[in-house]
Structures are given as C-alpha cells and as structure tokens.
Amino acid sequence: MDGMAPASSEQIRTLARGIGLRQIRLVSGMILFAYVLSHFLNHALGNISLDAMADGVKWHTAFWQFLPVAILFYTACLVHAGLGLWALYERREFRWKTMELLQLVLGLSIPLLLIAHVLGVRLALTLHGHAILYPQVLFAYFVNWPAWRLWGMIAAILAAWIHGCIGLHMWLRMKPFYKRAAPLLFALAVLLPALAMLGVYQGGRTVVDNDSIEWRADNVSDDKIGTAEQHDRIDRMVRRSLVGYLGLIVLVLLARGARALHERRGGMINLSYGNGRTVRVPKGLTVLEASLRYNVPHASVCGGRARCSTCRIRIIGDCSALPEPSQREAFVLHRVGTDDPSIRLACQLRPNEDLSFFQLFLPHTVSADGHAGSPTRIGQERYLVSMFVDMRGSTRMAEKRLPFDTVFIVNRFLGAVSAAVLESGGRPNQFVGDGMLALFGLTVSRREACRQALRAAALIAANVEELNNFLSHDLREPIRFGIGIHGGEVIVGDIGYRDHMVFTALGDPVNVAARLQDMTKALSCEVVISDEVRATAGLSAEALPQQEVTIRGRNDPMIVRSVTDARTLSALVTDVAAAAA
Ligand code: FES
C-alpha cells in the first residue's frame, strides 16, 4: 500500500481549487448523458419486443426515480440548463468553431424539443397518478398524434445525443487514450442512437399492429392516460413552461444587449501585444476574446476553457491593478508551476485598464483553433516522469581543454546518458549544454514510467563508469553527474517556431525535476527522487533515506529521497518488479 498514501488536506484543497463552472457543467452533463444512454438502451429493447421495452423501463425508472438519484438528476437538469444560459450570456465572442456553435444551438433547443414529452409524462404521474409507459407513449406518437410530433421526438433524440457526444469529445480530446479509443467511441456514438430509433420504430409498429378496441381499453383508456380535461391542464402547463423557457432566452439576450451598452459607456481600453500591435476593445472582454475579435493570432488549445494554459501571457509593467485570478485560473497557473503575478491566462483575464503584455506561446505553435496538425502534438495533458541529468564540472573542464576536446567528452557523456534512457524505455527529449531532459511514460503506465526512470538512473551510472574507464588516460578526474526525477501531469506538445518545432513537456513536474537535479550538489548524492516517484514505482518507504526540502516557487516543503550511488536503484526496482510479478 506504499503507493496509496491517503489524499492530504492540501491535495483536497488543490482539487477543490480546480473546480470551476466548466467542471460543474461537465459533471452535470455526464449525469444527463448517463440518463440519455440508459433511455436509449431501453428504446433499443424495442428491437426485441414491446414486452422487453416494458421490462427495461421498470429497471430504468426504478433507478432514476430512486430518491437520491432523482434529486441528483433533477439538480443536474437545472444546473446544466442554467449553465447553458449563463454561457450564452457570458460569451462575448461568437466567432466559434462549428462544433462549439452546434453544441450551443443543440443544447438550447433540447428543452424546447423535450419539454412536452418530459413534463407530459412527469405531470401525468405526479398530478393524476397515471404511469405513462411505452404502450401509451408509442400509441400517442404512432397513432394519435400528427406525424410532425414523431419527427420532433426524433430530432430531440438526435439533439440530446449529439450535444452530449460533442461535450464528451471536447472533454476527452486532450486525454492520452482518446486517439486510440476514438474509432470505437465513434462507432458507438453512431450505433446507439440508430438502435434506439429502430427500437422505437419497432415498438411503434407493434402498437399499430395490435391496435384494437380491446388493446385501447387495456392501455389507453381514460383511467390509464387521463381525461381530456386532465390533458388540457397538462398541455397548459407545458405551454407555460415553454413560454417561460423562451422568455429566459430572451432575457439573456436582453441582458447581453444591456451589458454591451454599459460596456460601451464604461469605456474602451488598449491591449498592446508587445510586438507593435495594439487593439482597442470594450472593457469586460477577456484578452483571448479580444484577440479573436480583432483577428490577432493567439494560442488557445482548449478553446478558452482554462485547461491548457497555452494562452498564457506575461504582463509588461505593473500588474497590481489587474483583477485577481479566479479560483480556476489560479489553479491552472499553479499547476504549470507559476505563482508569478505577471503571468496570467488570456482566456480568463478581463482587464479594466490599458494592458501591455506578450504571449508566451507563439500562435504558430498552437493555433487558436486547436485543430491544425496532429492532436497529440498540439498539446495534451498527461502524466509523465521527467528526469534531468547534468554533467558536473564541465565548465571547469572547458577552461583547461581545447573546445574540440570538451565537445567530444560532453557528447560522449550525453551519448552514455541517452543510451541508458533509451534502453530503459524512456525518451531523450532536450539537450541543454551538458545536461539533458528525458521523459518516461509516453506509452506506458505511471508505475512503469517511474520504474523505467529509476532503472535509467542506475544504467546512467553504469554507462558513465564505463566511460570514465575508457577515458581514464584523458581525464584528470572522473566525470560525475547529478540526476533529478519527478513525475506528474504535464502538457506535451510541439513548441517552437515554424520549422523549428520540438516535441517537449511543460509543467510544474518538469521544473521540479530540474530543481531536484540541482539539489544533488547540496545533498552530496547522485540522484534526488521525489517521494511521489518512489511511491508510484512501488518502492517501500524504508528503501531510501528521506529528506524534506524547500523547492523554489513552491509554498509547501516537499519530501524527496536521496540516492548516493545511483547503481543501487537497479536492485531496488528489480526486487519490487519481481515481488509484483
Ligand atoms: S485557452 Fe486553454 S487555458 Fe486559456
């Protein structure tokens, strides 16, 4: 259970700080999607028989009408619809991507398409005690009502499904597994509604075929579905709800107009991009919205959802007058390892005064539409283990040798390190002078990534020892090195400019690994490993000496493990791997 330390209060606070409106919208949307999925599966039973549909609906209603679940479901309905209206009000820039626009239009139209069905069934039960089930609903759509109502229901099914699928796609597209799972998910996304609609059709045909005086007496008599007066009463309530919902949309549009007027009166501000470009915008726009409105290229991989941090800007000059970062913005900035008040997310910052800044990511690197190029290279959040390796004393060595000799030795060192990283399953990523960043976990699990990094550290020690023997006649003192290893969620993608792009990882764990490598000097050891990597690799807490250290840029101290001789790591990893096998 070493790797399963209970979540600390700091971790819980960090998690809570990461919850914003988008996260609430996502969770409420998932609950509604689960409901739609369950309903579709029930519809699909119509392909077997009407009785199968009737059996299925018992399970469906037993679950969704179980009081705690029902409370959760209706809360999710209200919250999700409310957040949809809020998004309509809040969004200043309507030059959206087709998918975003489609999602908004479908989302707003779902209540219009479904109110009559949902309220009709719900009110019949609540007000008059009539359980409206498949036979009654199918009779209404296939026998009693005009055909356009059936088409309306099909439109509602498709709207709800497509809206949910787009939401899931937007959420999952930056997850590592998504590229692999996408074909299967797409097949399910097409198959399920097709089966559901076919099931409804088959059920409807059965009702039509069985339609007779006796069948109607058993299934759609007044005591089953209510009298004409009761229907009128429910219809009136449905109409009022529809008018109320449309009124809400009109209110939101009016509020947008009033806000635009107010902002125009409130004045305009200048946004200077630090490259000579300045735009004049009304107060209240986010910096990213201003960039989109005035066609200034601006990196924004997640589309302004405060998830990717690629829209980051550095404020030039005084930033004390800027609005404080929201909880979500502060969380994202903290996650990428910056507590510098001059770094802000352009998609969250709404300046009230003139502002000068420059963009930290070039828009050519990560385009504002977020769709150009391969999605895995644009920017993806994932867990990686970062390892920094640095050669000690290369500056001193350069002072005493010919440049050619120094380059030769540094190259041999980096070759030995790279070979160890590759042999362990990692990826040499960046060479900075005589140091290197290596990444582990691009294709393997967290645990395996941590073990690979520890094995690589041991192999580096072995390779460097071999190199020292080989160069013994040439070196006054053997080559020494320092290694820092830390793991965590990072953003991986292509960084650079036009033809000079490199694939790399950004984020707090990478910075921490670099600091841990630095710390090997102070701790007089070869390797410093974060306790997170030690625990994830499955090494016992007693395996390595523990230290509490302060990392620059982090408020809380961090537990690390120091390793005097990197070669000892090989046996430790082999032991835990063997014990697990
Ligand atoms: S665009 Fe992704 S965080 Fe701002």
XYZ file of C-alpha atoms and ligand atoms in Angstrom:
585
model
C 0.000 0.000 0.000
C 3.027 2.235 -0.208
C 1.897 3.916 -3.335
C -1.575 4.545 -1.979
C -0.980 7.298 0.562
C -4.286 8.898 1.604
C -5.002 12.271 -0.021
C -3.657 15.077 2.148
C -5.797 18.084 3.029
C -3.530 20.119 0.714
C -4.328 17.729 -2.168
C -8.036 18.043 -1.401
C -7.753 21.845 -1.272
C -5.867 21.797 -4.590
C -8.586 19.613 -6.100
C -11.284 21.958 -4.828
C -9.431 24.955 -6.275
C -9.559 23.264 -9.670
C -13.357 23.141 -9.699
C -14.902 25.872 -11.796
C -18.129 26.337 -13.748
C -16.799 24.180 -16.565
C -16.175 21.276 -14.206
C -19.690 21.629 -12.759
C -21.102 21.747 -16.286
C -19.127 18.636 -17.171
C -20.322 16.646 -14.162
C -23.970 17.679 -14.579
C -23.691 16.918 -18.313
C -22.307 13.456 -17.558
C -25.261 12.704 -15.286
C -27.671 13.745 -18.050
C -25.698 11.777 -20.609
C -25.937 8.696 -18.394
C -29.710 9.192 -18.294
C -29.931 9.531 -22.081
C -27.760 6.437 -22.511
C -29.961 4.423 -20.175
C -33.081 5.649 -22.008
C -31.580 4.781 -25.404
C -30.698 1.279 -24.271
C -34.289 0.931 -23.139
C -35.534 2.151 -26.548
C -33.226 -0.338 -28.243
C -35.029 -3.190 -26.473
C -37.899 -2.432 -28.861
C -35.875 -4.371 -31.435
C -36.626 -7.448 -29.318
C -40.249 -6.794 -28.385
C -42.626 -4.349 -26.748
C -42.577 -6.561 -23.647
C -38.777 -6.282 -23.453
C -39.163 -2.485 -23.601
C -41.730 -2.672 -20.795
C -39.407 -4.831 -18.676
C -36.488 -2.497 -19.342
C -38.417 0.589 -18.348
C -39.088 -0.924 -14.919
C -35.324 -1.022 -14.242
C -34.826 2.369 -15.819
C -37.466 4.056 -13.667
C -36.550 2.108 -10.525
C -33.045 3.536 -10.786
C -33.762 7.081 -11.937
C -36.746 7.535 -9.602
C -34.838 6.283 -6.553
C -34.993 9.436 -4.415
C -31.265 10.314 -4.097
C -30.719 9.580 -7.801
C -33.831 11.570 -8.746
C -32.610 14.554 -6.691
C -29.204 14.314 -8.364
C -30.775 14.025 -11.797
C -33.174 16.971 -11.459
C -30.409 19.087 -9.902
C -28.176 18.207 -12.866
C -31.011 19.206 -15.274
C -31.422 22.611 -13.622
C -27.705 23.247 -13.202
C -26.836 22.197 -16.764
C -29.632 24.225 -18.340
C -28.743 27.205 -16.126
C -25.077 26.977 -17.085
C -26.080 26.788 -20.769
C -27.964 30.067 -20.407
C -25.052 31.521 -18.455
C -22.673 30.516 -21.279
C -24.964 32.304 -23.728
C -24.743 35.424 -21.567
C -21.099 35.216 -20.662
C -19.528 34.506 -24.034
C -18.595 37.780 -25.700
C -17.083 36.416 -28.864
C -19.391 34.451 -31.140
C -16.901 33.508 -33.829
C -16.941 29.944 -32.566
C -15.835 26.787 -34.201
C -18.656 24.917 -35.930
C -18.669 22.237 -33.256
C -18.977 24.734 -30.395
C -21.771 26.594 -32.167
C -23.582 23.336 -32.925
C -23.267 22.313 -29.300
C -24.742 25.594 -28.061
C -27.635 25.557 -30.545
C -28.447 21.908 -29.810
C -28.124 22.483 -26.068
C -30.546 25.411 -26.123
C -33.006 23.556 -28.348
C -33.138 20.356 -26.243
C -35.521 21.806 -23.602
C -37.762 23.135 -26.420
C -37.906 19.723 -28.071
C -38.290 17.702 -24.894
C -40.399 19.800 -22.544
C -43.708 18.434 -23.851
C -42.598 14.802 -23.532
C -40.789 15.065 -20.188
C -43.355 17.274 -18.457
C -46.261 15.387 -20.025
C -45.073 12.065 -18.576
C -43.935 13.559 -15.246
C -47.058 15.657 -14.610
C -49.410 12.824 -15.560
C -47.816 10.748 -12.793
C -47.440 13.500 -10.181
C -50.817 15.195 -10.664
C -53.051 12.309 -11.664
C -51.166 9.136 -10.783
C -51.060 7.913 -14.409
C -47.919 5.938 -15.278
C -47.292 6.807 -18.938
C -45.115 3.992 -20.256
C -44.086 2.714 -23.691
C -47.517 1.495 -24.924
C -49.117 4.855 -24.101
C -46.265 6.974 -25.499
C -45.915 4.909 -28.680
C -49.683 4.985 -29.215
C -49.617 8.771 -28.982
C -46.737 9.150 -31.446
C -47.649 6.424 -33.928
C -51.464 6.516 -33.844
C -52.940 9.513 -32.110
C -50.760 12.495 -32.947
C -49.793 14.067 -36.274
C -46.547 12.799 -37.834
C -44.621 16.024 -37.117
C -44.637 15.210 -33.419
C -42.836 11.936 -34.106
C -40.258 13.829 -36.176
C -39.944 16.287 -33.293
C -39.155 13.393 -30.954
C -36.545 12.010 -33.356
C -34.994 15.478 -33.540
C -34.955 15.595 -29.723
C -33.230 12.204 -29.517
C -30.575 13.273 -32.005
C -30.102 16.717 -30.447
C -29.578 15.319 -26.943
C -27.220 12.635 -28.182
C -25.104 14.836 -30.456
C -24.915 17.558 -27.773
C -23.672 15.004 -25.229
C -21.186 13.447 -27.647
C -19.707 16.839 -28.551
C -19.357 17.630 -24.836
C -17.570 14.330 -24.227
C -15.341 14.864 -27.260
C -14.335 18.344 -26.074
C -13.524 16.937 -22.658
C -11.639 13.840 -23.757
C -9.802 15.068 -26.829
C -6.691 16.029 -24.843
C -6.569 12.761 -22.899
C -3.826 10.347 -23.889
C -6.072 7.341 -24.554
C -8.544 9.262 -26.712
C -6.760 8.892 -30.012
C -6.814 5.114 -29.640
C -10.373 4.935 -28.304
C -11.876 7.454 -30.761
C -12.805 4.967 -33.566
C -14.621 2.689 -31.099
C -16.358 5.604 -29.388
C -17.412 6.992 -32.760
C -18.864 3.629 -33.786
C -20.846 3.517 -30.516
C -21.948 7.108 -30.979
C -23.489 6.169 -34.343
C -24.755 2.726 -33.395
C -26.574 3.522 -30.160
C -28.998 6.203 -31.408
C -29.578 4.136 -34.571
C -30.541 1.115 -32.459
C -32.646 3.313 -30.167
C -34.601 4.841 -33.056
C -35.028 1.454 -34.684
C -36.302 0.127 -31.348
C -38.818 2.959 -31.108
C -39.941 2.245 -34.673
C -40.328 -1.488 -33.989
C -42.227 -0.762 -30.763
C -44.454 1.696 -32.641
C -45.157 -0.874 -35.359
C -46.165 -3.400 -32.686
C -48.587 -0.900 -31.168
C -50.055 -0.107 -34.591
C -50.406 -3.829 -35.394
C -52.060 -4.570 -32.040
C -54.332 -1.550 -32.143
C -57.889 -2.701 -31.452
C -60.780 -1.803 -29.195
C -59.609 -4.302 -26.595
C -55.984 -3.104 -26.757
C -57.076 0.528 -26.350
C -59.295 -0.421 -23.410
C -56.314 -2.141 -21.760
C -53.700 0.514 -22.484
C -55.019 3.958 -23.381
C -58.364 4.276 -21.640
C -59.058 7.448 -19.635
C -58.184 5.735 -16.375
C -54.749 4.858 -17.842
C -53.764 8.119 -19.537
C -56.234 10.642 -18.125
C -59.298 12.513 -19.335
C -59.398 15.269 -21.939
C -59.607 17.898 -19.153
C -56.559 16.457 -17.467
C -54.696 16.548 -20.786
C -55.739 20.167 -21.312
C -54.444 21.062 -17.884
C -51.078 19.405 -18.552
C -50.876 20.994 -22.018
C -51.450 24.428 -20.471
C -48.611 23.810 -18.006
C -46.329 22.597 -20.791
C -47.134 25.697 -22.881
C -46.391 27.961 -19.911
C -43.082 26.180 -19.325
C -42.176 26.606 -22.986
C -43.026 30.297 -22.875
C -41.063 30.599 -19.622
C -38.003 28.956 -21.186
C -38.198 31.105 -24.323
C -38.649 34.131 -22.046
C -35.443 33.175 -20.232
C -33.546 33.053 -23.524
C -34.947 36.469 -24.498
C -33.970 37.803 -21.064
C -30.428 36.543 -21.523
C -30.224 38.203 -24.956
C -31.558 41.450 -23.478
C -29.009 41.201 -20.673
C -26.271 40.799 -23.286
C -27.507 43.928 -25.081
C -27.653 45.879 -21.801
C -24.155 44.760 -20.932
C -22.798 45.769 -24.360
C -24.378 49.212 -23.904
C -22.990 49.517 -20.414
C -19.555 48.475 -21.573
C -19.583 50.975 -24.384
C -20.439 53.665 -21.868
C -17.901 52.232 -19.450
C -15.187 52.965 -21.952
C -12.613 51.255 -24.065
C -9.139 50.078 -23.221
C -5.998 49.415 -25.251
C -4.403 45.989 -25.354
C -0.794 46.064 -26.584
C 0.682 42.768 -27.696
C 4.307 43.739 -27.224
C 5.029 43.377 -30.958
C 3.743 46.782 -32.016
C 0.149 45.571 -32.385
C -2.477 47.349 -30.274
C -6.235 46.809 -30.294
C -8.876 48.970 -28.692
C -11.598 46.910 -27.041
C -14.533 47.489 -24.704
C -13.859 46.741 -21.055
C -15.091 43.329 -19.975
C -13.672 41.162 -22.780
C -11.080 38.588 -21.856
C -7.734 39.103 -23.568
C -8.366 35.960 -25.644
C -11.825 37.190 -26.704
C -10.205 40.470 -27.750
C -7.595 38.561 -29.788
C -10.310 36.541 -31.540
C -12.487 39.573 -32.191
C -9.632 41.526 -33.742
C -8.043 38.592 -35.587
C -4.858 38.580 -33.551
C -3.466 35.023 -33.628
C -3.467 33.669 -30.081
C -2.654 30.136 -28.936
C -5.627 28.540 -27.172
C -5.567 24.759 -27.395
C -8.515 24.144 -25.050
C -10.631 26.876 -26.653
C -10.639 29.173 -23.620
C -11.742 26.540 -21.114
C -8.911 27.156 -18.632
C -7.488 23.697 -19.153
C -4.366 24.001 -21.292
C -2.578 27.218 -20.229
C -1.308 27.753 -23.788
C -2.965 31.186 -23.908
C -0.612 32.368 -21.132
C 0.608 35.971 -21.324
C 3.247 37.871 -19.393
C 2.135 41.320 -18.321
C 4.613 44.076 -19.039
C 4.764 46.616 -16.221
C 2.644 46.953 -13.112
C 0.025 44.239 -12.669
C -1.283 45.246 -9.243
C -4.409 46.874 -10.717
C -5.486 43.698 -12.570
C -8.461 41.683 -11.297
C -7.370 38.821 -9.064
C -7.182 35.429 -10.840
C -10.315 33.342 -10.371
C -10.006 30.124 -8.406
C -9.769 28.123 -11.640
C -7.163 30.421 -13.209
C -5.043 30.307 -10.049
C -5.320 26.514 -10.051
C -4.155 26.170 -13.680
C -1.284 28.617 -13.190
C -0.205 26.818 -10.054
C -0.312 23.504 -11.886
C 2.072 24.727 -14.549
C 4.393 25.891 -11.794
C 3.975 29.630 -11.852
C 2.932 31.826 -8.974
C 4.362 34.870 -10.725
C 1.582 37.536 -10.672
C 2.687 38.841 -14.075
C 1.753 35.528 -15.757
C -1.961 35.240 -16.497
C -4.323 33.178 -18.630
C -5.567 35.301 -21.527
C -8.827 33.353 -21.646
C -9.645 34.269 -18.028
C -8.236 37.762 -17.586
C -10.705 40.640 -18.127
C -8.621 43.789 -17.781
C -10.287 47.073 -16.830
C -7.372 49.251 -17.815
C -4.889 49.518 -20.659
C -2.649 46.494 -20.707
C 0.667 45.599 -22.314
C 1.758 42.000 -22.499
C 3.313 39.398 -24.684
C 2.169 35.885 -25.475
C 4.268 33.092 -24.006
C 3.313 30.576 -26.694
C 3.584 31.522 -30.299
C 0.284 31.053 -32.102
C 2.130 29.181 -34.878
C 2.994 26.592 -32.266
C -0.508 26.018 -31.012
C -3.112 27.514 -33.264
C -6.139 29.278 -31.854
C -8.439 26.767 -33.478
C -6.636 23.999 -31.728
C -7.283 21.637 -34.606
C -4.459 22.134 -37.010
C -1.996 19.314 -37.124
C -1.991 16.141 -35.152
C -3.889 16.411 -31.876
C -1.214 14.511 -29.981
C 1.369 17.110 -30.955
C -0.753 20.209 -30.354
C -0.929 19.828 -26.619
C -2.058 17.015 -24.424
C -2.314 16.670 -20.688
C -0.789 13.514 -19.340
C 1.251 12.001 -16.546
C 4.962 11.827 -17.324
C 8.104 11.251 -15.342
C 10.744 13.903 -16.069
C 14.418 13.255 -15.476
C 17.085 15.936 -15.584
C 20.667 14.764 -15.909
C 23.551 17.172 -15.636
C 27.267 16.677 -16.066
C 29.267 18.092 -13.195
C 32.298 20.323 -13.681
C 32.076 20.731 -17.474
C 32.772 24.474 -17.193
C 35.982 23.804 -15.264
C 36.868 21.153 -17.823
C 36.296 23.597 -20.719
C 38.714 26.081 -19.179
C 41.542 23.565 -19.253
C 40.937 21.905 -22.627
C 40.615 22.637 -26.281
C 36.970 23.301 -27.250
C 37.038 20.258 -29.525
C 38.042 18.006 -26.608
C 35.322 19.434 -24.388
C 32.655 18.905 -27.042
C 33.920 15.366 -27.594
C 33.705 14.485 -23.876
C 30.312 16.158 -23.377
C 28.983 14.306 -26.422
C 30.279 11.013 -25.081
C 28.602 11.777 -21.747
C 25.287 12.658 -23.391
C 25.597 9.547 -25.554
C 26.051 7.367 -22.461
C 23.056 9.021 -20.775
C 20.855 8.778 -23.878
C 21.706 5.105 -24.379
C 20.683 4.390 -20.769
C 17.421 6.311 -21.169
C 16.542 4.539 -24.422
C 17.457 1.128 -23.057
C 15.152 1.718 -20.078
C 12.216 2.684 -22.300
C 12.446 6.481 -21.937
C 12.920 9.224 -24.461
C 15.804 11.712 -24.517
C 13.979 14.960 -25.082
C 16.094 18.081 -24.787
C 19.800 18.713 -24.616
C 20.751 21.886 -22.829
C 24.526 22.343 -22.835
C 25.895 19.372 -20.923
C 22.506 18.444 -19.471
C 19.543 16.523 -20.709
C 15.824 16.211 -20.083
C 14.449 12.698 -20.549
C 10.772 11.738 -20.479
C 9.241 8.467 -19.344
C 5.634 7.344 -19.646
C 4.704 8.380 -23.186
C 3.447 4.870 -23.881
C 3.431 3.075 -20.525
C 1.608 3.252 -17.197
C 2.631 5.593 -14.358
C 4.143 2.802 -12.324
C 6.156 1.512 -15.258
C 7.273 5.059 -16.146
C 8.607 5.588 -12.607
C 10.411 2.240 -12.654
C 11.872 2.973 -16.083
C 13.239 6.294 -14.817
C 14.837 4.634 -11.767
C 16.339 1.880 -13.947
C 17.651 4.554 -16.311
C 19.375 6.356 -13.406
C 21.140 3.127 -12.455
C 22.137 2.477 -16.070
C 23.430 6.025 -16.467
C 25.719 5.411 -13.500
C 26.954 2.168 -15.082
C 27.475 3.768 -18.506
C 29.288 6.769 -17.059
C 31.554 4.475 -15.054
C 32.393 2.622 -18.264
C 33.061 5.934 -19.993
C 35.322 7.028 -17.137
C 37.344 3.828 -17.553
C 37.549 4.362 -21.297
C 38.712 7.968 -20.907
C 40.811 7.388 -17.793
C 44.051 8.367 -19.524
C 42.420 11.594 -20.725
C 40.532 12.771 -17.646
C 42.158 14.323 -14.597
C 39.159 13.364 -12.560
C 36.238 11.093 -13.430
C 33.045 12.516 -14.891
C 30.380 12.983 -12.249
C 26.717 13.717 -12.698
C 23.509 14.716 -10.896
C 20.015 13.395 -11.639
C 16.623 14.781 -10.552
C 13.444 12.732 -11.076
C 9.848 13.810 -10.551
C 6.517 12.789 -12.058
C 3.160 14.499 -12.538
C 0.629 15.887 -15.002
C 2.312 17.905 -17.737
C 1.367 19.258 -21.131
C 3.197 17.623 -24.002
C 3.243 19.044 -27.487
C 5.306 20.804 -30.137
C 6.972 24.002 -29.023
C 8.995 26.362 -31.148
C 8.630 28.464 -34.226
C 7.595 27.397 -37.707
C 10.235 24.933 -38.936
C 11.961 24.892 -35.565
C 9.476 22.906 -33.520
C 10.424 20.363 -30.903
C 8.261 17.965 -29.012
C 8.575 18.568 -25.279
C 6.814 18.662 -21.929
C 5.829 21.728 -19.951
C 4.632 21.977 -16.411
C 5.488 22.051 -12.771
C 6.839 18.448 -12.592
C 9.451 19.271 -15.252
C 10.599 22.348 -13.322
C 10.688 20.373 -10.093
C 12.827 17.647 -11.696
C 15.318 20.340 -12.758
C 15.399 21.724 -9.194
C 15.897 18.231 -7.743
C 18.841 17.729 -10.093
C 20.325 20.988 -8.760
C 19.794 19.722 -5.235
C 22.085 16.722 -5.747
C 25.008 19.124 -5.189
C 23.732 20.327 -1.810
C 22.750 16.816 -0.714
C 26.046 15.311 -1.968
C 24.377 12.482 -3.823
C 23.959 11.299 -7.393
C 20.173 11.191 -7.581
C 17.288 13.025 -5.899
C 13.881 11.405 -6.422
C 10.566 12.897 -5.414
C 8.663 10.776 -2.918
C 5.832 10.690 -5.457
C 8.015 8.750 -7.904
C 9.313 6.472 -5.140
C 5.754 5.601 -4.052
C 4.370 5.217 -7.588
C 7.254 2.905 -8.521
C 6.246 0.745 -5.549
C 9.487 1.124 -3.557
C 8.971 0.791 0.181
C 9.268 3.920 2.329
C 12.310 2.433 4.084
C 14.177 1.748 0.847
C 15.774 5.199 0.559
C 16.656 7.969 3.028
C 14.034 10.679 3.235
C 14.562 14.454 3.334
C 12.195 17.381 3.476
C 13.307 20.140 1.132
C 12.051 23.507 0.013
C 11.654 23.951 -3.720
C 11.882 27.436 -5.162
C 8.456 28.582 -6.383
C 6.510 26.128 -4.186
C 4.892 27.080 -0.910
C 4.962 23.688 0.735
C 8.074 21.680 1.513
C 8.499 18.504 -0.463
C 9.572 15.017 0.597
C 12.417 13.671 -1.535
C 14.690 10.638 -1.439
C 18.418 10.975 -1.978
C 20.492 8.229 -3.563
C 24.233 8.403 -3.027
C 25.072 5.677 -5.526
C 22.640 5.547 -8.461
C 23.588 1.943 -9.270
C 21.782 0.723 -6.135
C 18.461 1.686 -7.730
C 18.678 -1.191 -10.204
C 18.401 -3.856 -7.476
C 15.575 -1.993 -5.714
C 13.487 -1.783 -8.885
C 14.220 -5.384 -9.834
C 13.077 -6.507 -6.350
C 9.735 -4.665 -6.435
C 9.079 -5.751 -10.027
C 9.805 -9.379 -9.077
C 7.609 -9.138 -5.965
C 4.766 -7.758 -8.065
C 5.118 -10.449 -10.744
S -7.052 28.686 -23.824
Fe -6.613 26.948 -22.648
S -6.242 27.803 -20.708
Fe -6.697 29.558 -21.862
